[in-house]
């Protein structure tokens, strides 16, 4: 055993977990993933299966799977067994538990989270052991999923985002010759209704393991329920299974709607059918309403029916670009021939409702604590919308926030004058006369106050998003330089546009 292998050797005590050479493990896994991609492209499925087996039985793959589920945001969430892997000793032992022989998935713990429409979305929480096994087999499945994915699918894929999907929609619809009709598609309970038979027949992974996850069932109020369809929301591998279920729709549309030569010098008929998908939300453009309603929609419904899915009659509709449509929380519409993408009214309303709730909940909190709570929400929201036409919306949000914070401050000091309250909570900072800011005791090297300030949405620079190339493959070594350049181009500058979220 060489030094690199010794650094990745399994062990049961705490120092061994800390001494694992994670870079070596990552290189091992990347090398196998690149070979899986090559075999898949060459149509050598047997070779790809053998490489998947090597990866799922390697120490490097098992170690990275345990690291993933013990380092992410859900690391403190347990399944039905109540187990959480916290200590290095437990993590080291967990690596040895990830074995195919004798493995049997346990039922999921059912919980519910609120949706935007005031309904509840069911989540199935697997045990830590099952999560780690899913993460392990995902390492071997994701390279195949990326190789066979639709070019314009952006949800739950590495190195892709909602901004890529919106930018692609902008490219398709902004030209003068662009299609003017759009089918907004939404699938009914996509995760919960996917056909198990279809998944077992078409997903290239260990069938026995996959069947165990699909048929594990869930526990709710002490009762075990069987699962006959769907893949649980909350599972590590579920997003990729859902993506693989929907992949192929773009290619089906391209085959069904090619440009046709009309003959006799009349040129070509272009149905202008284009496709953009993020998870289970998608749009399809078309040259006319008839093309979308009578040709495209039936094709989509047939494609989904084979997979046990169906379109939502409430949310699926055909819109003209001059009326606009909402996609991923943003409104896309042409005004006098010019396409503008702005934050949708529903998205802005939901954001302001969340901000108001935070302010109400912190009625007696210190100003610095309120700023910390608000900054986390405001910064995430403005960063999501900073690639589109959002300046006017950001200005409106700042205006609403000012009034809410003014009411918050006046309510705390009802016997003080308005001028006293203003000077107590608002201060001249960064060239602005009044900023909602708190002195947390930090001082600059020059001795000035280092204020903790509220994020100002209107000061966020609007920058056009650089869309990822459709053919870019995160597991193909040939694209490594491209992704490195892309990370460098999108990396924020050293000068922060906003003050720190916590005092330092």
GROMACS .gro file of N, CA and C in nm, residues 6-22 25 58-71 84-99 128-129 132:
model
  153
    6UNK      N    1  -0.261   0.467   0.186
    6UNK     CA    2  -0.265   0.463   0.332
    6UNK      C    3  -0.343   0.580   0.388
    7UNK      N    4  -0.333   0.697   0.323
    7UNK     CA    5  -0.407   0.814   0.371
    7UNK      C    6  -0.556   0.795   0.355
    8UNK      N    7  -0.598   0.710   0.262
    8UNK     CA    8  -0.740   0.686   0.239
    8UNK      C    9  -0.784   0.551   0.295
    9UNK      N   10  -0.702   0.486   0.374
    9UNK     CA   11  -0.740   0.355   0.427
    9UNK      C   12  -0.846   0.370   0.533
   10UNK      N   13  -0.946   0.279   0.540
   10UNK     CA   14  -1.051   0.290   0.639
   10UNK      C   15  -0.996   0.262   0.778
   11UNK      N   16  -1.063   0.321   0.873
   11UNK     CA   17  -1.018   0.304   1.010
   11UNK      C   18  -1.133   0.333   1.104
   12UNK      N   19  -1.120   0.289   1.228
   12UNK     CA   20  -1.231   0.306   1.321
   12UNK      C   21  -1.210   0.414   1.424
   13UNK      N   22  -1.094   0.476   1.431
   13UNK     CA   23  -1.075   0.576   1.536
   13UNK      C   24  -1.076   0.716   1.479
   14UNK      N   25  -1.089   0.815   1.570
   14UNK     CA   26  -1.109   0.953   1.530
   14UNK      C   27  -0.994   1.010   1.448
   15UNK      N   28  -0.867   0.993   1.488
   15UNK     CA   29  -0.760   1.053   1.410
   15UNK      C   30  -0.761   1.009   1.264
   16UNK      N   31  -0.802   0.883   1.235
   16UNK     CA   32  -0.802   0.834   1.098
   16UNK      C   33  -0.900   0.912   1.011
   17UNK      N   34  -1.016   0.950   1.064
   17UNK     CA   35  -1.112   1.029   0.986
   17UNK      C   36  -1.051   1.164   0.951
   18UNK      N   37  -0.985   1.225   1.047
   18UNK     CA   38  -0.925   1.356   1.022
   18UNK      C   39  -0.806   1.347   0.928
   19UNK      N   40  -0.743   1.231   0.920
   19UNK     CA   41  -0.623   1.216   0.838
   19UNK      C   42  -0.652   1.169   0.695
   20UNK      N   43  -0.778   1.149   0.662
   20UNK     CA   44  -0.811   1.107   0.525
   20UNK      C   45  -0.767   1.213   0.425
   21UNK      N   46  -0.702   1.172   0.321
   21UNK     CA   47  -0.659   1.263   0.215
   21UNK      C   48  -0.776   1.284   0.119
   22UNK      N   49  -0.853   1.389   0.144
   22UNK     CA   50  -0.976   1.411   0.068
   22UNK      C   51  -0.947   1.446  -0.078
   25UNK      N   52  -0.898   1.120  -0.252
   25UNK     CA   53  -1.027   1.053  -0.270
   25UNK      C   54  -1.106   1.116  -0.384
   58UNK      N   55  -1.552   0.138  -0.383
   58UNK     CA   56  -1.423   0.197  -0.350
   58UNK      C   57  -1.429   0.269  -0.217
   59UNK      N   58  -1.315   0.273  -0.149
   59UNK     CA   59  -1.311   0.349  -0.023
   59UNK      C   60  -1.331   0.497  -0.049
   60UNK      N   61  -1.271   0.550  -0.155
   60UNK     CA   62  -1.283   0.693  -0.184
   60UNK      C   63  -1.429   0.734  -0.202
   61UNK      N   64  -1.505   0.654  -0.279
   61UNK     CA   65  -1.646   0.686  -0.300
   61UNK      C   66  -1.724   0.681  -0.171
   62UNK      N   67  -1.700   0.577  -0.088
   62UNK     CA   68  -1.774   0.564   0.039
   62UNK      C   69  -1.738   0.677   0.135
   63UNK      N   70  -1.611   0.714   0.139
   63UNK     CA   71  -1.570   0.823   0.228
   63UNK      C   72  -1.634   0.955   0.187
   64UNK      N   73  -1.634   0.986   0.056
   64UNK     CA   74  -1.695   1.111   0.009
   64UNK      C   75  -1.846   1.112   0.032
   65UNK      N   76  -1.911   0.996   0.023
   65UNK     CA   77  -2.055   0.989   0.048
   65UNK      C   78  -2.085   1.022   0.194
   66UNK      N   79  -2.007   0.966   0.287
   66UNK     CA   80  -2.026   0.997   0.429
   66UNK      C   81  -1.998   1.144   0.454
   67UNK      N   82  -1.893   1.196   0.392
   67UNK     CA   83  -1.860   1.339   0.411
   67UNK      C   84  -1.972   1.428   0.362
   68UNK      N   85  -2.034   1.391   0.253
   68UNK     CA   86  -2.142   1.475   0.199
   68UNK      C   87  -2.259   1.485   0.296
   69UNK      N   88  -2.304   1.372   0.350
   69UNK     CA   89  -2.424   1.376   0.434
   69UNK      C   90  -2.394   1.424   0.575
   70UNK      N   91  -2.267   1.433   0.613
   70UNK     CA   92  -2.234   1.484   0.746
   70UNK      C   93  -2.184   1.627   0.743
   71UNK      N   94  -2.174   1.686   0.624
   71UNK     CA   95  -2.128   1.825   0.612
   71UNK      C   96  -2.236   1.918   0.560
   84UNK      N   97  -2.772   1.027   1.421
   84UNK     CA   98  -2.701   1.137   1.356
   84UNK      C   99  -2.552   1.113   1.373
   85UNK      N  100  -2.478   1.125   1.263
   85UNK     CA  101  -2.334   1.098   1.267
   85UNK      C  102  -2.260   1.229   1.293
   86UNK      N  103  -2.217   1.249   1.418
   86UNK     CA  104  -2.149   1.373   1.455
   86UNK      C  105  -1.999   1.355   1.478
   87UNK      N  106  -1.961   1.258   1.554
   87UNK     CA  107  -1.821   1.244   1.595
   87UNK      C  108  -1.736   1.182   1.483
   88UNK      N  109  -1.606   1.210   1.483
   88UNK     CA  110  -1.517   1.147   1.385
   88UNK      C  111  -1.520   0.995   1.394
   89UNK      N  112  -1.535   0.941   1.516
   89UNK     CA  113  -1.541   0.796   1.531
   89UNK      C  114  -1.662   0.738   1.459
   90UNK      N  115  -1.776   0.804   1.475
   90UNK     CA  116  -1.899   0.757   1.410
   90UNK      C  117  -1.887   0.766   1.259
   91UNK      N  118  -1.829   0.874   1.210
   91UNK     CA  119  -1.814   0.891   1.065
   91UNK      C  120  -1.721   0.785   1.007
   92UNK      N  121  -1.611   0.756   1.081
   92UNK     CA  122  -1.517   0.654   1.032
   92UNK      C  123  -1.584   0.517   1.026
   93UNK      N  124  -1.664   0.485   1.129
   93UNK     CA  125  -1.734   0.356   1.128
   93UNK      C  126  -1.838   0.352   1.017
   94UNK      N  127  -1.899   0.467   0.987
   94UNK     CA  128  -2.004   0.472   0.885
   94UNK      C  129  -1.950   0.433   0.747
   95UNK      N  130  -1.823   0.465   0.721
   95UNK     CA  131  -1.765   0.428   0.591
   95UNK      C  132  -1.772   0.277   0.571
   96UNK      N  133  -1.745   0.203   0.676
   96UNK     CA  134  -1.750   0.058   0.667
   96UNK      C  135  -1.890   0.002   0.656
   97UNK      N  136  -1.992   0.083   0.693
   97UNK     CA  137  -2.131   0.036   0.686
   97UNK      C  138  -2.187   0.041   0.545
   98UNK      N  139  -2.123   0.115   0.456
   98UNK     CA  140  -2.178   0.133   0.320
   98UNK      C  141  -2.141   0.013   0.234
   99UNK      N  142  -2.212  -0.095   0.257
   99UNK     CA  143  -2.191  -0.220   0.184
   99UNK      C  144  -2.320  -0.264   0.118
  128UNK      N  145  -2.961   0.834   0.816
  128UNK     CA  146  -2.827   0.875   0.773
  128UNK      C  147  -2.762   0.766   0.687
  129UNK      N  148  -2.781   0.641   0.727
  129UNK     CA  149  -2.724   0.530   0.651
  129UNK      C  150  -2.780   0.528   0.509
  132UNK      N  151  -2.644   0.821   0.303
  132UNK     CA  152  -2.507   0.799   0.260
  132UNK      C  153  -2.501   0.699   0.144
   0.00000   0.00000   0.00000
